[in-house]
Amino acid sequence: MKHMRWWVVLTPLVGLLALGVIIGCGGDDEEDPLARIERIFPSSIHGARPGKATFYSAPDGFATLTHIPIDSLVCTHCHAMKYADGTTVDHETYEPGCRDCHVDPEAPQANPVADSVCLGCHGRQGAEQKLFSDVHRSAGMGCMDCHTAEQMHGDGRQYATFLATGVPTVTCQKCHSTPAANAYHSTHLSKVDCSACHVKSVSSCYNCHFETEVVLEQKRFFAQTPRTGFKMLLNYNGKVHTGTFQTLSYEGKSFVALAPFFGHSITKADISCGDCHLQNGAGNANLQQYVSSGSITVTEWDATAQGAARLVGPTGVIPIPEDWKTVLKFEFLQYTGQANDPVGADNLPLWDHLKSTADGSHMPYGQPLSVSQMGKLIDN
């Protein structure tokens, strides 16, 4: 059973008493906080887990190429290997519930959930801790210092994904309500999300091999090491936000999806205007290529190199223009071994180039940068 999925979050009941603010302040007819959570959790994103189906089965989603119904893929029932108390999960009988995160669901405050429990499902966030530095982790902060109880358990309404409008979410303003006054904040904060500048890098598990997903229910991707050192810029919730991409292949068909994404690689320093802008023609290398050729090379395949070095990129800040489906250039890969081969880094020699064009693509959440926004990046 594959057990790490980046679109699924399971986290604790820490801060439960704060729910009194949400459900009321006293009164004989008010629902007990634990009872309310037990009632609404099954319809929450963590309880229902609709994220993968939302993306995969979209009108322009990957299912249009695979023709495999989402109901026949067991990946929709993903889970950690163990419950919070260390008990092994039985895949055949598993259902999402309080035990996923809480050692004692009857007394959640008595046993705060460790970050390691969150990372049992959040494989990508676990990888980030090995790949990136982060000012919040350096300060000793953990998952629940930012993520709220309402976000974990839902608000009683159903949403298709954590990216949907209205989903309880986390904002930098929760703590940084009055950011330090400086010219950069004055210029950007009304239209640019904090992530656009302060996220150092996002990541992508490059070119998921869907045949393996179907047969082994495990993730096989190029080099088994996420690609880093880049971030995309797109519009989300009315501001310019960081994003990432996912490339996939199945039976010779290629696909790429783009989405807003927040990388846990927050930095206060190492930020310059030239990271995103062109100034007198100098600065962002991806914009320089866009101005000169009308394209942006996200990745290249170098057949003369060895191992993981054969895939070059992505690199730097990658702005997403309105015509991104033709502007962005990806190389799609194929695994030439058997779908049921054991998954591991030793698979690397069996990867090869597939094609340079996408048979399908979508960005169901977020929007590309407008012509005006692209112009501001180029002209400044």
Short mmCIF file of C-alpha atoms in Angstrom, two decimals:
data_model
loop_
_atom_site.label_atom_id
_atom_site.label_comp_id
_atom_site.label_asym_id
_atom_site.label_seq_id
_atom_site.Cartn_x
_atom_site.Cartn_y
_atom_site.Cartn_z
CA MET A 1 0.00 0.00 0.00
CA LYS A 2 1.43 3.35 -0.85
CA HIS A 3 1.19 5.52 2.20
CA MET A 4 2.52 8.98 1.51
CA ARG A 5 0.43 11.45 -0.42
CA TRP A 6 1.16 15.16 -0.78
CA TRP A 7 -2.53 16.13 -1.19
CA VAL A 8 -3.58 14.47 2.10
CA VAL A 9 -3.02 16.12 5.49
CA LEU A 10 -3.73 14.48 8.82
CA THR A 11 -2.92 16.56 11.86
CA PRO A 12 -3.93 16.95 15.49
CA LEU A 13 -6.66 18.19 17.76
CA VAL A 14 -4.29 20.59 19.50
CA GLY A 15 -6.11 23.80 20.28
CA LEU A 16 -9.42 22.02 20.65
CA LEU A 17 -10.68 24.42 23.30
CA ALA A 18 -10.44 27.22 20.76
CA LEU A 19 -13.33 25.58 18.94
CA GLY A 20 -15.59 27.10 21.56
CA VAL A 21 -15.16 30.35 19.68
CA ILE A 22 -16.46 28.64 16.53
CA ILE A 23 -19.44 26.77 18.02
CA GLY A 24 -20.50 29.19 20.73
CA CYS A 25 -19.75 30.20 24.29
CA GLY A 26 -21.86 28.15 26.67
CA GLY A 27 -25.49 27.11 26.61
CA ASP A 28 -27.27 23.89 27.46
CA ASP A 29 -28.21 23.10 23.87
CA GLU A 30 -24.72 23.48 22.40
CA GLU A 31 -22.87 20.49 21.02
CA ASP A 32 -19.89 19.06 22.85
CA PRO A 33 -16.68 20.02 20.95
CA LEU A 34 -15.48 16.41 20.60
CA ALA A 35 -18.92 15.28 19.45
CA ARG A 36 -19.00 18.03 16.84
CA ILE A 37 -15.62 17.04 15.48
CA GLU A 38 -16.68 13.39 15.27
CA ARG A 39 -19.78 14.49 13.36
CA ILE A 40 -18.15 16.81 10.82
CA PHE A 41 -14.81 15.05 10.30
CA PRO A 42 -16.06 12.39 7.85
CA SER A 43 -17.13 15.13 5.40
CA SER A 44 -13.91 17.13 5.82
CA ILE A 45 -11.08 16.93 3.34
CA HIS A 46 -9.07 14.82 5.77
CA GLY A 47 -11.98 12.50 6.35
CA ALA A 48 -13.35 12.21 2.81
CA ARG A 49 -10.06 12.80 0.93
CA PRO A 50 -11.50 14.01 -2.37
CA GLY A 51 -8.31 15.75 -3.53
CA LYS A 52 -6.90 13.16 -5.88
CA ALA A 53 -10.26 12.41 -7.48
CA THR A 54 -10.80 16.14 -8.02
CA PHE A 55 -7.61 16.53 -10.02
CA TYR A 56 -7.45 13.12 -11.70
CA SER A 57 -11.09 13.07 -12.84
CA ALA A 58 -11.33 16.72 -13.91
CA PRO A 59 -12.70 17.32 -17.44
CA ASP A 60 -9.10 17.82 -18.61
CA GLY A 61 -7.50 15.61 -15.94
CA PHE A 62 -5.11 12.69 -16.34
CA ALA A 63 -8.00 10.20 -16.51
CA THR A 64 -8.72 11.49 -20.02
CA LEU A 65 -5.46 9.81 -21.08
CA THR A 66 -5.44 6.70 -18.88
CA HIS A 67 -9.15 5.84 -19.19
CA ILE A 68 -8.88 4.16 -15.78
CA PRO A 69 -11.78 5.10 -13.47
CA ILE A 70 -10.72 6.65 -10.16
CA ASP A 71 -12.86 4.09 -8.32
CA SER A 72 -10.56 1.30 -9.48
CA LEU A 73 -7.45 2.97 -8.06
CA VAL A 74 -6.77 2.08 -4.44
CA CYS A 75 -4.63 5.21 -4.06
CA THR A 76 -7.80 7.03 -3.04
CA HIS A 77 -7.64 5.05 0.22
CA CYS A 78 -4.13 6.09 1.19
CA HIS A 79 -2.98 5.90 4.80
CA ALA A 80 0.07 5.83 7.01
CA MET A 81 1.70 2.52 7.91
CA LYS A 82 0.81 2.89 11.58
CA TYR A 83 -1.77 4.61 13.74
CA ALA A 84 -0.55 7.29 16.13
CA ASP A 85 -0.27 4.73 18.95
CA GLY A 86 2.08 2.59 16.86
CA THR A 87 -0.47 -0.05 15.88
CA THR A 88 -0.07 -1.31 12.32
CA VAL A 89 -2.85 -0.24 9.99
CA ASP A 90 -4.88 -3.01 8.34
CA HIS A 91 -5.33 -1.88 4.76
CA GLU A 92 -8.42 -4.02 4.20
CA THR A 93 -10.42 -2.52 7.07
CA TYR A 94 -8.93 0.99 7.29
CA GLU A 95 -11.15 4.09 7.44
CA PRO A 96 -9.92 7.64 8.21
CA GLY A 97 -10.48 8.55 11.83
CA CYS A 98 -9.16 10.04 15.04
CA ARG A 99 -6.67 7.21 15.64
CA ASP A 100 -4.68 8.35 12.61
CA CYS A 101 -3.34 11.30 14.60
CA HIS A 102 -4.25 10.77 18.26
CA VAL A 103 -2.75 8.26 20.64
CA ASP A 104 -5.85 8.63 22.80
CA PRO A 105 -8.78 10.15 20.86
CA GLU A 106 -10.79 10.41 24.07
CA ALA A 107 -8.24 12.79 25.60
CA PRO A 108 -6.53 14.57 22.68
CA GLN A 109 -5.11 17.41 24.76
CA ALA A 110 -3.24 14.97 26.97
CA ASN A 111 -1.11 13.72 24.07
CA PRO A 112 -0.23 16.49 21.58
CA VAL A 113 0.45 15.09 18.14
CA ALA A 114 4.11 14.99 17.16
CA ASP A 115 5.22 16.32 13.78
CA SER A 116 6.38 12.80 12.92
CA VAL A 117 2.73 11.69 12.93
CA CYS A 118 1.82 14.42 10.43
CA LEU A 119 4.75 13.44 8.23
CA GLY A 120 3.58 9.83 8.20
CA CYS A 121 1.13 10.97 5.52
CA HIS A 122 2.89 14.13 4.38
CA GLY A 123 5.78 12.59 2.50
CA ARG A 124 6.52 15.75 0.55
CA GLN A 125 6.66 17.90 3.66
CA GLY A 126 8.94 15.33 5.25
CA ALA A 127 11.24 15.55 2.24
CA GLU A 128 11.25 19.34 2.53
CA GLN A 129 12.74 19.09 6.01
CA LYS A 130 15.71 17.24 4.50
CA LEU A 131 16.00 19.45 1.43
CA PHE A 132 15.48 22.99 2.73
CA SER A 133 16.18 25.26 5.64
CA ASP A 134 13.20 27.19 7.02
CA VAL A 135 13.11 30.11 9.45
CA HIS A 136 10.13 28.66 11.31
CA ARG A 137 11.70 25.24 11.87
CA SER A 138 14.93 26.94 12.87
CA ALA A 139 12.94 28.79 15.54
CA GLY A 140 11.64 25.48 16.90
CA MET A 141 8.14 25.70 15.42
CA GLY A 142 6.13 22.63 14.45
CA CYS A 143 3.11 21.83 12.28
CA MET A 144 0.45 22.96 14.74
CA ASP A 145 2.08 26.31 15.38
CA CYS A 146 0.57 27.32 12.04
CA HIS A 147 -2.10 24.76 11.16
CA THR A 148 -5.34 25.16 13.09
CA ALA A 149 -7.75 22.64 14.57
CA GLU A 150 -10.48 23.84 12.22
CA GLN A 151 -8.24 23.27 9.23
CA MET A 152 -7.56 19.72 10.40
CA HIS A 153 -11.13 18.68 11.17
CA GLY A 154 -13.13 20.79 8.73
CA ASP A 155 -15.79 23.43 9.26
CA GLY A 156 -18.84 21.30 8.53
CA ARG A 157 -18.87 22.05 4.80
CA GLN A 158 -17.64 19.88 1.97
CA TYR A 159 -14.82 20.99 -0.32
CA ALA A 160 -13.24 19.34 -3.34
CA THR A 161 -9.65 20.14 -2.34
CA PHE A 162 -7.61 22.27 0.02
CA LEU A 163 -7.22 24.74 -2.84
CA ALA A 164 -10.96 25.35 -3.12
CA THR A 165 -12.44 28.73 -2.21
CA GLY A 166 -13.49 29.00 1.43
CA VAL A 167 -11.43 26.15 2.83
CA PRO A 168 -10.07 26.95 6.32
CA THR A 169 -6.46 27.79 5.65
CA VAL A 170 -3.27 29.23 7.08
CA THR A 171 -2.02 32.74 6.38
CA CYS A 172 1.21 34.45 7.28
CA GLN A 173 -0.89 37.27 8.73
CA LYS A 174 -1.93 34.96 11.58
CA CYS A 175 1.39 35.88 13.20
CA HIS A 176 2.77 38.61 10.93
CA SER A 177 -0.18 40.96 11.19
CA THR A 178 2.06 44.03 10.93
CA PRO A 179 5.03 43.14 8.73
CA ALA A 180 8.04 45.36 9.03
CA ALA A 181 7.55 48.51 6.99
CA ASN A 182 9.85 48.67 3.99
CA ALA A 183 9.67 49.68 0.35
CA TYR A 184 9.26 46.09 -0.85
CA HIS A 185 6.26 45.40 1.37
CA SER A 186 4.68 48.71 0.46
CA THR A 187 5.04 47.88 -3.23
CA HIS A 188 3.97 44.23 -3.20
CA LEU A 189 1.74 43.26 -0.29
CA SER A 190 -1.56 44.36 -1.83
CA LYS A 191 -1.11 42.14 -4.90
CA VAL A 192 1.64 39.65 -4.05
CA ASP A 193 1.38 36.85 -1.49
CA CYS A 194 4.20 36.55 1.04
CA SER A 195 5.11 33.18 -0.48
CA ALA A 196 6.09 34.72 -3.81
CA CYS A 197 9.16 36.28 -2.23
CA HIS A 198 9.81 34.33 0.95
CA VAL A 199 9.43 30.73 -0.27
CA LYS A 200 12.95 29.88 -1.36
CA SER A 201 12.03 26.74 -3.34
CA VAL A 202 9.18 24.35 -3.99
CA SER A 203 9.60 20.75 -5.17
CA SER A 204 8.27 18.22 -7.64
CA CYS A 205 8.50 14.44 -7.82
CA TYR A 206 9.46 14.41 -11.48
CA ASN A 207 7.52 12.28 -13.95
CA CYS A 208 5.45 9.87 -11.90
CA HIS A 209 5.27 6.47 -13.61
CA PHE A 210 1.58 5.67 -13.51
CA GLU A 211 1.97 2.03 -14.52
CA THR A 212 3.75 1.47 -11.21
CA GLU A 213 1.03 3.36 -9.38
CA VAL A 214 -1.56 0.99 -10.81
CA VAL A 215 0.32 -2.27 -10.31
CA LEU A 216 2.32 -1.74 -7.10
CA GLU A 217 0.33 1.10 -5.54
CA GLN A 218 3.66 2.87 -4.97
CA LYS A 219 5.27 6.01 -6.33
CA ARG A 220 8.05 5.60 -8.86
CA PHE A 221 9.54 8.84 -10.18
CA PHE A 222 12.78 9.88 -11.80
CA ALA A 223 15.76 9.34 -9.47
CA GLN A 224 13.38 8.97 -6.47
CA THR A 225 14.58 12.44 -5.41
CA PRO A 226 12.39 15.55 -5.74
CA ARG A 227 13.48 18.31 -8.11
CA THR A 228 14.11 21.57 -6.26
CA GLY A 229 15.75 24.96 -6.77
CA PHE A 230 12.74 26.56 -8.45
CA LYS A 231 9.33 28.06 -7.84
CA MET A 232 6.53 28.99 -10.19
CA LEU A 233 4.51 32.20 -9.93
CA LEU A 234 0.78 32.21 -10.66
CA ASN A 235 -2.38 33.88 -9.37
CA TYR A 236 -4.27 32.37 -6.45
CA ASN A 237 -6.86 33.95 -4.17
CA GLY A 238 -6.34 37.33 -5.78
CA LYS A 239 -2.57 37.51 -5.37
CA VAL A 240 0.61 36.28 -7.05
CA HIS A 241 1.48 33.04 -5.27
CA THR A 242 4.03 30.26 -5.54
CA GLY A 243 3.14 27.14 -7.48
CA THR A 244 4.62 23.88 -8.64
CA PHE A 245 3.98 21.23 -11.31
CA GLN A 246 3.62 17.49 -11.67
CA THR A 247 4.58 15.58 -14.81
CA LEU A 248 3.28 12.07 -15.42
CA SER A 249 3.45 9.39 -18.08
CA TYR A 250 1.35 6.34 -18.88
CA GLU A 251 1.69 3.98 -21.85
CA GLY A 252 3.57 6.55 -23.90
CA LYS A 253 1.24 9.44 -23.03
CA SER A 254 2.46 12.54 -21.22
CA PHE A 255 0.71 14.95 -18.89
CA VAL A 256 1.54 18.00 -16.78
CA ALA A 257 -0.49 19.68 -14.04
CA LEU A 258 0.18 23.06 -12.43
CA ALA A 259 -1.21 24.19 -9.09
CA PRO A 260 -0.63 26.71 -6.30
CA PHE A 261 1.78 25.28 -3.74
CA PHE A 262 3.39 26.57 -0.57
CA GLY A 263 6.91 25.29 0.07
CA HIS A 264 8.15 25.03 3.66
CA SER A 265 11.42 26.76 2.77
CA ILE A 266 10.78 30.24 4.13
CA THR A 267 13.70 32.64 4.08
CA LYS A 268 14.09 36.20 5.28
CA ALA A 269 17.31 36.90 3.43
CA ASP A 270 18.65 35.91 -0.01
CA ILE A 271 15.86 37.78 -1.83
CA SER A 272 16.58 40.20 -4.65
CA CYS A 273 14.51 42.01 -7.28
CA GLY A 274 16.35 40.17 -10.05
CA ASP A 275 15.00 36.84 -8.80
CA CYS A 276 11.62 37.71 -10.33
CA HIS A 277 12.17 40.83 -12.46
CA LEU A 278 14.22 41.97 -15.40
CA GLN A 279 16.07 45.22 -14.84
CA ASN A 280 17.66 46.68 -17.96
CA GLY A 281 17.46 43.23 -19.51
CA ALA A 282 19.27 41.51 -16.64
CA GLY A 283 17.86 39.36 -13.88
CA ASN A 284 15.45 36.42 -14.09
CA ALA A 285 16.90 34.01 -16.65
CA ASN A 286 13.52 32.46 -17.48
CA LEU A 287 12.13 35.88 -18.33
CA GLN A 288 15.18 36.60 -20.48
CA GLN A 289 14.43 33.47 -22.50
CA TYR A 290 10.74 34.38 -22.70
CA VAL A 291 11.55 37.85 -24.06
CA SER A 292 14.05 36.54 -26.61
CA SER A 293 12.25 33.40 -27.80
CA GLY A 294 8.70 33.37 -26.45
CA SER A 295 9.35 30.15 -24.55
CA ILE A 296 10.54 29.07 -21.09
CA THR A 297 12.54 25.86 -20.79
CA VAL A 298 11.47 24.22 -17.55
CA THR A 299 13.45 21.00 -18.09
CA GLU A 300 15.87 19.60 -20.68
CA TRP A 301 17.13 16.08 -21.33
CA ASP A 302 20.89 15.65 -21.80
CA ALA A 303 21.51 12.18 -23.20
CA THR A 304 25.30 12.68 -22.94
CA ALA A 305 25.16 12.99 -19.15
CA GLN A 306 24.87 10.18 -16.62
CA GLY A 307 22.26 9.25 -14.03
CA ALA A 308 20.12 11.99 -12.54
CA ALA A 309 22.24 14.64 -14.31
CA ARG A 310 20.52 13.75 -17.59
CA LEU A 311 17.54 15.84 -16.49
CA VAL A 312 18.43 19.54 -16.35
CA GLY A 313 16.19 21.95 -14.46
CA PRO A 314 13.86 23.35 -13.39
CA THR A 315 15.73 26.40 -12.13
CA GLY A 316 14.88 29.77 -10.60
CA VAL A 317 11.60 31.69 -10.59
CA ILE A 318 9.31 30.56 -13.41
CA PRO A 319 6.47 33.00 -14.20
CA ILE A 320 3.39 31.31 -15.70
CA PRO A 321 1.99 33.37 -18.63
CA GLU A 322 -1.50 33.05 -20.07
CA ASP A 323 -0.26 30.90 -22.97
CA TRP A 324 1.67 28.61 -20.62
CA LYS A 325 0.61 25.41 -22.39
CA THR A 326 2.73 26.36 -25.39
CA VAL A 327 5.32 28.56 -23.65
CA LEU A 328 6.53 26.11 -20.98
CA LYS A 329 8.84 23.39 -22.30
CA PHE A 330 9.02 20.10 -20.41
CA GLU A 331 10.78 16.85 -21.20
CA PHE A 332 8.71 13.77 -20.39
CA LEU A 333 10.35 10.54 -19.34
CA GLN A 334 9.57 6.83 -19.35
CA TYR A 335 10.59 3.95 -17.14
CA THR A 336 11.79 1.14 -19.42
CA GLY A 337 11.72 -1.59 -16.78
CA GLN A 338 8.71 -3.53 -15.53
CA ALA A 339 5.92 -1.82 -13.62
CA ASN A 340 6.27 -4.36 -10.82
CA ASP A 341 10.03 -3.84 -10.37
CA PRO A 342 10.92 -2.95 -6.75
CA VAL A 343 10.86 0.84 -6.38
CA GLY A 344 14.19 2.41 -5.47
CA ALA A 345 16.99 4.72 -6.54
CA ASP A 346 18.70 1.79 -8.30
CA ASN A 347 15.99 2.06 -10.98
CA LEU A 348 17.69 5.19 -12.33
CA PRO A 349 19.53 3.55 -15.30
CA LEU A 350 16.18 2.27 -16.59
CA TRP A 351 14.76 5.75 -17.09
CA ASP A 352 14.92 7.33 -20.54
CA HIS A 353 13.50 10.19 -22.57
CA LEU A 354 9.92 9.77 -23.81
CA LYS A 355 8.89 12.95 -25.63
CA SER A 356 9.03 16.76 -25.54
CA THR A 357 5.32 17.44 -25.86
CA ALA A 358 2.41 17.09 -23.46
CA ASP A 359 -0.58 15.02 -24.53
CA GLY A 360 -2.59 16.64 -21.75
CA SER A 361 -2.30 19.50 -19.28
CA HIS A 362 -4.39 21.35 -16.75
CA MET A 363 -4.37 23.95 -13.99
CA PRO A 364 -7.76 23.57 -12.27
CA TYR A 365 -6.86 25.87 -9.38
CA GLY A 366 -5.05 29.17 -9.71
CA GLN A 367 -4.70 31.25 -12.86
CA PRO A 368 -1.72 32.23 -15.01
CA LEU A 369 -0.22 35.70 -14.79
CA SER A 370 -1.92 38.26 -16.98
CA VAL A 371 -0.23 40.08 -19.85
CA SER A 372 -0.07 43.14 -17.59
CA GLN A 373 1.56 41.20 -14.77
CA MET A 374 4.11 39.66 -17.11
CA GLY A 375 4.85 43.16 -18.40
CA LYS A 376 5.55 44.43 -14.89
CA LEU A 377 8.05 41.61 -14.36
CA ILE A 378 9.79 42.41 -17.62
CA ASP A 379 9.78 46.20 -17.45
CA ASN A 380 10.94 46.69 -13.83
#
